Coordinates of C-alpha atoms and ligand atoms in Angstrom, one line a residue:
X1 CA 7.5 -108.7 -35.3
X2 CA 5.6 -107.3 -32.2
X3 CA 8.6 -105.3 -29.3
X4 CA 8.0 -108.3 -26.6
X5 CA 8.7 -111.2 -29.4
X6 CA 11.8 -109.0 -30.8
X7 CA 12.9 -108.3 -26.4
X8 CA 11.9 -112.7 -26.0
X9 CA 14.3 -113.5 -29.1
X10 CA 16.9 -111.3 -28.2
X11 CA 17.1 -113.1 -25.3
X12 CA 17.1 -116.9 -26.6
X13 CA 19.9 -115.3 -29.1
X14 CA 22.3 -114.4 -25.8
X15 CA 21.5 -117.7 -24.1
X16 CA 22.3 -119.4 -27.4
X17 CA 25.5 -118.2 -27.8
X18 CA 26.7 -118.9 -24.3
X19 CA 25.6 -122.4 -24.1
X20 CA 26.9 -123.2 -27.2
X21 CA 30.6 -122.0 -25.7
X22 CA 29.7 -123.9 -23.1
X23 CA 28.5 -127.2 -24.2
X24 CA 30.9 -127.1 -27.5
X25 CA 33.9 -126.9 -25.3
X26 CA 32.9 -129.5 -22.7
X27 CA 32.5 -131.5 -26.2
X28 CA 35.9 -130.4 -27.7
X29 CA 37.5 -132.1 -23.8
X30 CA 35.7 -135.3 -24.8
X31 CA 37.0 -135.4 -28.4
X32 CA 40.5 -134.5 -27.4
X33 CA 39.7 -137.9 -25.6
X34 CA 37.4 -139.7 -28.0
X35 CA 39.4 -143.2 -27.4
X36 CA 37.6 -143.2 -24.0
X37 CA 34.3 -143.4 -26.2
X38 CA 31.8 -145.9 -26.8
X39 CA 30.6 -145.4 -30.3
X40 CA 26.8 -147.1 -31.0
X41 CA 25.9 -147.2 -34.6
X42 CA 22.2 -145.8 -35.2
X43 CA 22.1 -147.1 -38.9
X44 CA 24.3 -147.1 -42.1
X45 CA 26.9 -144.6 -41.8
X46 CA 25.5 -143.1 -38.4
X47 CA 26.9 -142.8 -35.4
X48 CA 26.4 -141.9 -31.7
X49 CA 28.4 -141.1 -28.7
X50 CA 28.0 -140.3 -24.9
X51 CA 29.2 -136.8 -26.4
X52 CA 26.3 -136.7 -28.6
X53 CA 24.2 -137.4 -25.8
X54 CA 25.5 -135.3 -23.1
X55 CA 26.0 -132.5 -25.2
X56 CA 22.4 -132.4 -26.0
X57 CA 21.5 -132.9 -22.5
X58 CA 23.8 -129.7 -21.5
X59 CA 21.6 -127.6 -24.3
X60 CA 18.4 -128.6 -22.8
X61 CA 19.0 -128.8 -18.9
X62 CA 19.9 -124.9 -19.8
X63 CA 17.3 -123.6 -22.0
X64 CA 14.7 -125.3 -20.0
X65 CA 16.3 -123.8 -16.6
X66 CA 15.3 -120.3 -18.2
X67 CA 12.3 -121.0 -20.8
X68 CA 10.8 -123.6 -19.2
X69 CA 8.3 -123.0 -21.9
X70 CA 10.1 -123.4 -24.5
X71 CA 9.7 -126.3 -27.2
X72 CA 12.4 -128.2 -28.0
X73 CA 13.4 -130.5 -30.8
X74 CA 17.1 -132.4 -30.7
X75 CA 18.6 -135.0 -32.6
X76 CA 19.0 -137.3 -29.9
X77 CA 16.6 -136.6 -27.9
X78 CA 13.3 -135.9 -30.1
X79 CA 10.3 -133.9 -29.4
X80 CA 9.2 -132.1 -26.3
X81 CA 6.1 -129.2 -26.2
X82 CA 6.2 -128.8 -30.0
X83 CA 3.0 -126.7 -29.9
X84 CA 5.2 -123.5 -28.1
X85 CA 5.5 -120.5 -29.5
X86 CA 9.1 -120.4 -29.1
X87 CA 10.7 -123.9 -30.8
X88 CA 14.1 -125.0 -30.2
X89 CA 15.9 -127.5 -32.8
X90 CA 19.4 -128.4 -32.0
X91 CA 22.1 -130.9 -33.3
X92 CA 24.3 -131.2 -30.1
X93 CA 27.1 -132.7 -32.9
X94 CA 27.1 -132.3 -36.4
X95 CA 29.5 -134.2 -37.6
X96 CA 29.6 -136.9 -35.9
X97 CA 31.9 -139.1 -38.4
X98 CA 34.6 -136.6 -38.1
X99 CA 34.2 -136.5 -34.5
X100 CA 34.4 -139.9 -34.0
X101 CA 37.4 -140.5 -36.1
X102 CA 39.5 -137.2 -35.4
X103 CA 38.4 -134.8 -38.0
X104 CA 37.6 -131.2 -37.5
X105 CA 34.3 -130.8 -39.3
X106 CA 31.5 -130.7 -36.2
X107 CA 29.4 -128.1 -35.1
X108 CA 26.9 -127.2 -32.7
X109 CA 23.5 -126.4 -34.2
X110 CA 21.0 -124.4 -32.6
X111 CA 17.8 -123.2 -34.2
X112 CA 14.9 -121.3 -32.8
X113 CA 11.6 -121.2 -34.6
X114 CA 8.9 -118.3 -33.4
X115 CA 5.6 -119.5 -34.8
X116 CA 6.6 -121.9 -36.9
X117 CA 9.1 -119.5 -38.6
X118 CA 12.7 -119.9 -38.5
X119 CA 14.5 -116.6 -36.7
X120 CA 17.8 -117.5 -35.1
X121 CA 20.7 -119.5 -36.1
X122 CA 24.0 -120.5 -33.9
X123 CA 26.8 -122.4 -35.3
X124 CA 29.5 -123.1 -33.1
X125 CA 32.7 -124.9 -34.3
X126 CA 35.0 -125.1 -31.1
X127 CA 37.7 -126.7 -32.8
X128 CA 38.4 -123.2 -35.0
X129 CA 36.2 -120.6 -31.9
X130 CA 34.1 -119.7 -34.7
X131 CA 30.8 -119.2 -33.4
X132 CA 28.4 -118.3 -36.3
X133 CA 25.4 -116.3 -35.5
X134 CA 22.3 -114.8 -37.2
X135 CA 19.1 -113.6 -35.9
X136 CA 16.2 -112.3 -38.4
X137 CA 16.4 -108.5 -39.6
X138 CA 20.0 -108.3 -37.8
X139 CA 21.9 -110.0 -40.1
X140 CA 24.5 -112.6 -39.7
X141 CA 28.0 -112.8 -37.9
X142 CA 31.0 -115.0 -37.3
X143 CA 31.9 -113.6 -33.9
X144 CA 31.8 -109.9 -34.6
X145 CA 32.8 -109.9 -38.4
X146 CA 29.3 -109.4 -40.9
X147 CA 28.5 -112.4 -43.3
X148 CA 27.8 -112.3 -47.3
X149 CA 27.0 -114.8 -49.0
X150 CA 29.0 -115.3 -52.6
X151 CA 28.0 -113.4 -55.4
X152 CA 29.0 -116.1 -57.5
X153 CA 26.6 -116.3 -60.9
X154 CA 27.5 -119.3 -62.2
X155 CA 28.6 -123.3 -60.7
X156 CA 32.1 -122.8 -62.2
X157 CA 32.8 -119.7 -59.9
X158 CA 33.7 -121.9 -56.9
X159 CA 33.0 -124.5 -54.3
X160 CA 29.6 -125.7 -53.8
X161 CA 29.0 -128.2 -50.7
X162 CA 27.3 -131.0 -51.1
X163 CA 25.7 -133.6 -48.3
X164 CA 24.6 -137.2 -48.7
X165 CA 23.4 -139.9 -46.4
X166 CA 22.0 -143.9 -46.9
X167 CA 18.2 -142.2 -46.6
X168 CA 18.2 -141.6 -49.8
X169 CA 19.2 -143.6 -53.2
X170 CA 22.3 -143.3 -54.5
X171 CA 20.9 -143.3 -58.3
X172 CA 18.9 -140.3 -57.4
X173 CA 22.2 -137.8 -56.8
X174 CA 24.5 -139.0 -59.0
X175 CA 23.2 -137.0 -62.0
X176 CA 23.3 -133.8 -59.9
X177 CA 27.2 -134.3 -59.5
X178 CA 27.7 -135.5 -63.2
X179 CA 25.7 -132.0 -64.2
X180 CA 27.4 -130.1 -61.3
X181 CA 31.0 -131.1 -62.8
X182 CA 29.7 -131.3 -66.8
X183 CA 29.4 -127.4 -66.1
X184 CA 32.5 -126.6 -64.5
X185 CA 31.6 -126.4 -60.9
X186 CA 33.3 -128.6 -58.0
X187 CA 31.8 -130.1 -55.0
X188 CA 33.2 -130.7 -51.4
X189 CA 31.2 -133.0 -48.5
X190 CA 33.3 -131.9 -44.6
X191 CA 31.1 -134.2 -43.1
X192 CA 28.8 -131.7 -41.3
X193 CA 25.9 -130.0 -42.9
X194 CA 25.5 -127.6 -40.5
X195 CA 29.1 -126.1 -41.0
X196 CA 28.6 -125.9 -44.7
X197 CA 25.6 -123.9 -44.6
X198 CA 27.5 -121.9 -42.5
X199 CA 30.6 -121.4 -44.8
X200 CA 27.8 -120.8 -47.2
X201 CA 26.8 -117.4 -45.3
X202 CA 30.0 -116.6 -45.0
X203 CA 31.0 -117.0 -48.7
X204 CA 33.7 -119.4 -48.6
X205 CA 31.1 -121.7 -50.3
X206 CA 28.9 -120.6 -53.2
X207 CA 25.9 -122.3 -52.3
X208 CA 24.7 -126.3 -50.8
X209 CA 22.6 -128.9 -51.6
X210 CA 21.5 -131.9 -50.1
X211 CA 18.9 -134.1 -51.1
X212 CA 17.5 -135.3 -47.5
X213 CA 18.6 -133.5 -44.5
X214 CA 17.1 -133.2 -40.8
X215 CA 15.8 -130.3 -39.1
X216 CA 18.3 -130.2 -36.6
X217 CA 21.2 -130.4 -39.2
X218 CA 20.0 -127.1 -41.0
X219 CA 17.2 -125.0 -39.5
X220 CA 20.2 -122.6 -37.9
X221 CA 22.3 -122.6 -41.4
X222 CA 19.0 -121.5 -43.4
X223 CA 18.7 -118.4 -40.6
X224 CA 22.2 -117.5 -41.3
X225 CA 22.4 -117.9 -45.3
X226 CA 18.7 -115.8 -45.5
X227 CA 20.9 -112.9 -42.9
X228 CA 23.7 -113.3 -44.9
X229 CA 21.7 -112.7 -48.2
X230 CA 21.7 -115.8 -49.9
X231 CA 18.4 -117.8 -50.7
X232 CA 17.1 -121.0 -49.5
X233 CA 14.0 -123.3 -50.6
X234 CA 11.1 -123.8 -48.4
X235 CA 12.8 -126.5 -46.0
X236 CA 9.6 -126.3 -43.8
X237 CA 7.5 -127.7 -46.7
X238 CA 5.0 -130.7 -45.6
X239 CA 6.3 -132.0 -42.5
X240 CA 10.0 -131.0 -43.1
X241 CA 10.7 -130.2 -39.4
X242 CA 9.6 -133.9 -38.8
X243 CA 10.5 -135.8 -41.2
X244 CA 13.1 -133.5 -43.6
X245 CA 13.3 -132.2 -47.2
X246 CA 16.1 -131.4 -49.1
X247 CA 18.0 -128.3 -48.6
X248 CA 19.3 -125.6 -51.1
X249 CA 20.9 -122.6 -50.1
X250 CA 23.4 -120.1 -52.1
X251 CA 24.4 -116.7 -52.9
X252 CA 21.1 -115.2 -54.5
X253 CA 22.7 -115.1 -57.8
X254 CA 23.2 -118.6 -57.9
X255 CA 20.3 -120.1 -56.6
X256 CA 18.2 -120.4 -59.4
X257 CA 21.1 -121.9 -61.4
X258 CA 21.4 -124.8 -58.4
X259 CA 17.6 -125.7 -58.7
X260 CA 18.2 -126.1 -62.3
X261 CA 21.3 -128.3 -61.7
X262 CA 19.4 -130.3 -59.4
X263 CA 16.7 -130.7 -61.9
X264 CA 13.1 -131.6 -61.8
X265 CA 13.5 -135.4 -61.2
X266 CA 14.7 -134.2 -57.8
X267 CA 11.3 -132.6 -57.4
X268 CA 9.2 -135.5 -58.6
X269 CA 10.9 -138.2 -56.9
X270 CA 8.4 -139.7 -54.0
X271 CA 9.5 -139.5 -50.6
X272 CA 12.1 -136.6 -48.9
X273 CA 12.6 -135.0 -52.7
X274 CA 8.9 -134.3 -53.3
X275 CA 8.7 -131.2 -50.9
X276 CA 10.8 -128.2 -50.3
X277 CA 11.8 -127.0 -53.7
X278 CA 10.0 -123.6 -53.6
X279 CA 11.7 -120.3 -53.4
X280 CA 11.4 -118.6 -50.2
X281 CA 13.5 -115.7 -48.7
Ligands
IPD301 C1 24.9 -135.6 -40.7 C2 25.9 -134.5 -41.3 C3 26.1 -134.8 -42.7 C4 24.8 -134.8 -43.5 C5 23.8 -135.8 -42.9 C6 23.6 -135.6 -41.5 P1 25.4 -136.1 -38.1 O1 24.7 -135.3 -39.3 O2 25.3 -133.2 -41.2 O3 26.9 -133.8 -43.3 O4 25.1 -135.2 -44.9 O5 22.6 -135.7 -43.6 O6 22.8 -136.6 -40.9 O7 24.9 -137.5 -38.2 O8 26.8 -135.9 -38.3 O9 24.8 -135.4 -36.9
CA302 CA1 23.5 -133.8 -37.9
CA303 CA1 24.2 -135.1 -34.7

C-alpha cells in the first residue's frame, strides 16, 4: 500500500484505539447501571439500549471531528458516505444480551475498510481492559502482547465458537453441531461475535463459525484472525457489508477441516449461506 495510505491508516489505527477506551468505558458506567435502562426489542432475540445508541454516537461525533471524510457504517446508525476511500464499520455493543442482562461478553467493534479491503481491527472488552488490535502487515495484539492463532489440526483439539441468530433457520445449523460434536470437537456461543473472533486470534478458540453475521459484528475480528495467521472466507462476497454472509475463521490448519464440517448444504442454501464460502487470506 502506497506511504500516504500506510501514514492515513496509522492514523485511523491511534484514533481507534482511544475512542474505543473512551466510549467502552463511558459504556461499562452505564452497564454498572443498566437498571436505569430502557431496553427496546428490534426483533426476535435483539435488543437495543440508550447505550447502544450513545455509544455509537460517541464513535462517530469523534471520527467525523477528525475524518470528516471518512465513511461510516454502524449498527445503529446505518450508512453514511459509503463511496469514501476510507470506511468505518462499527458495532458500538456486541453483545447486547449479555449486556442487558449482566453478563460480561460485549465488545466494541471497530473496522476500517481502505478501498473496499478490510485493514484494521479494534476489539475492546472494558469489562476485562483488553483492547484487541490488528492492523494489516503489522500483525495483531491484545494490548502489547502478539496474537497466534491455534495451531489446532483437527475439531477435537479444542473450543470452536459458534454464533446463531433468528435470521437464519434453525434446521439449517443443526447438522453442523451434530457433525461438529460426532467428531469430537465442542462448541461455546458468549453472546458476542466480535469477542469470539477475537479469542480466535488470540488462540484461546480454535476457529468460529456462524452462518449469518453482520458487517459490524465481524469486519474487525476478520482483520485480527488474517494478523494473527488464521484464515477466513471471503465475508465481503456479494453484498456481505450490506446485507451479511456467514463467517469462518480459524487457525490455518483447521480451516479447511471447518468448511468441510460445515458442509456444502451451507453453501447451496439460498439467502445469507449462498455467498462467502471462498478461501481468502
Ligand atoms: C449479535 C452477537 C451474537 C451473534 C449475532 C449478532 P448484538 O450482535 O454478535 O453473538 O450471534 O449474529 O447479531 O446484537 O449483540 O450486537
Ligand atoms: Ca453485534
Ligand atoms: Ca450491537
Amino acid at each position: 500500500m502506497m506511504a500516504m495510505a500506510t501514514n492515513a491508516l496509522q492514523a485511523r489505527y491511534q484514533l481507534a484505539q482511544a475512542v474505543a477506551r473512551r466510549a467502552g468505558d463511558k459504556a461499562l458506567e452505564m452497564f454498572r447501571q443498566r437498571d436505569r435502562l430502557v431496553i427496546e426489542s428490534k426483533g426476535l432475540q435483539d435488543m437495543v439500549s440508550a447505550a447502544d445508541r450513545d455509544t455509537e454516537l460517541l464513535i462517530r461525533a469523534e471520527v467525523a471531528a477528525r475524518f470528516a471524510g471518512d465513511g461510516f457504517l454502524g449498527e445503529e446508525g446505518g450508512l453514511e458516505r459509503p463511496d469514501a476511500r476510507f470506511l468505518w464499520v462499527i458495532d458500538p455493543i456486541d453483545g447486547t444480551a449479555c449486556f442487558v442482562n449482566g453478563m460480561h461478553a460485549w465488545c466494541l467493534s471497530i473496522g476500517v475498510l481502505c478501498d473496499g479491503r478490510p485493514v484494521m481491527g479494534v476489539v475492546y472488552d472494558p469489562n476485562s481492559g483488553e483492547m484487541f488490535h490488528a492492523l494489516e502487515g503489522q500483525g495483531a495484539f491484545v494490548n502489547a502482547v502478539p496474537l497466534k492463532a491455534s495451531g489446532a489440526a483437527a475439531l477435537s483439539e479444542g473450543v470452536l465458537g459458534v454464533g446463531f441468530s433468528h435470521r437464519v433457520p434453525v434446521s439449517a445449523f443443526l447438522p453442523f453441531l451434530d457433525r461438529t460434536l460426532s467428531s469430537g470437537g465442542m462448541f461455546i456461543r458468549n453472546g458476542s461475535g466480535a469477542l469470539m473472533l477475537a479469542y480466535v486470534a488470540a488462540g484461546r478458540l480454535i476457529g468460529y463459525y456462524e452462518p449469518h453475521i453482520n458487517a459490524w459484528d465481524c469486519m474487525a475480528g476478520i482483520v485480527l484472525v488474517r494478523e494473527a495467521g488464521g484464515t477466513v472466507n471471503d465475508f465481503l462476497a456479494g453484498d456481505g457489508l450490506l446485507q451479511g454472509n456467514p463467517i469462518i475463521a480459524a487457525g490455518s490448519g483447521l480451516y479447511a477441516t471447518l468448511v468441510a464440517t460445515i458442509g456444502p448444504a451451507q453453501a447451496g442454501t439460498p439467502g445469507p449461506h449462498a455467498n462467502g464460502l471462498a478461501f481468502s487470506g
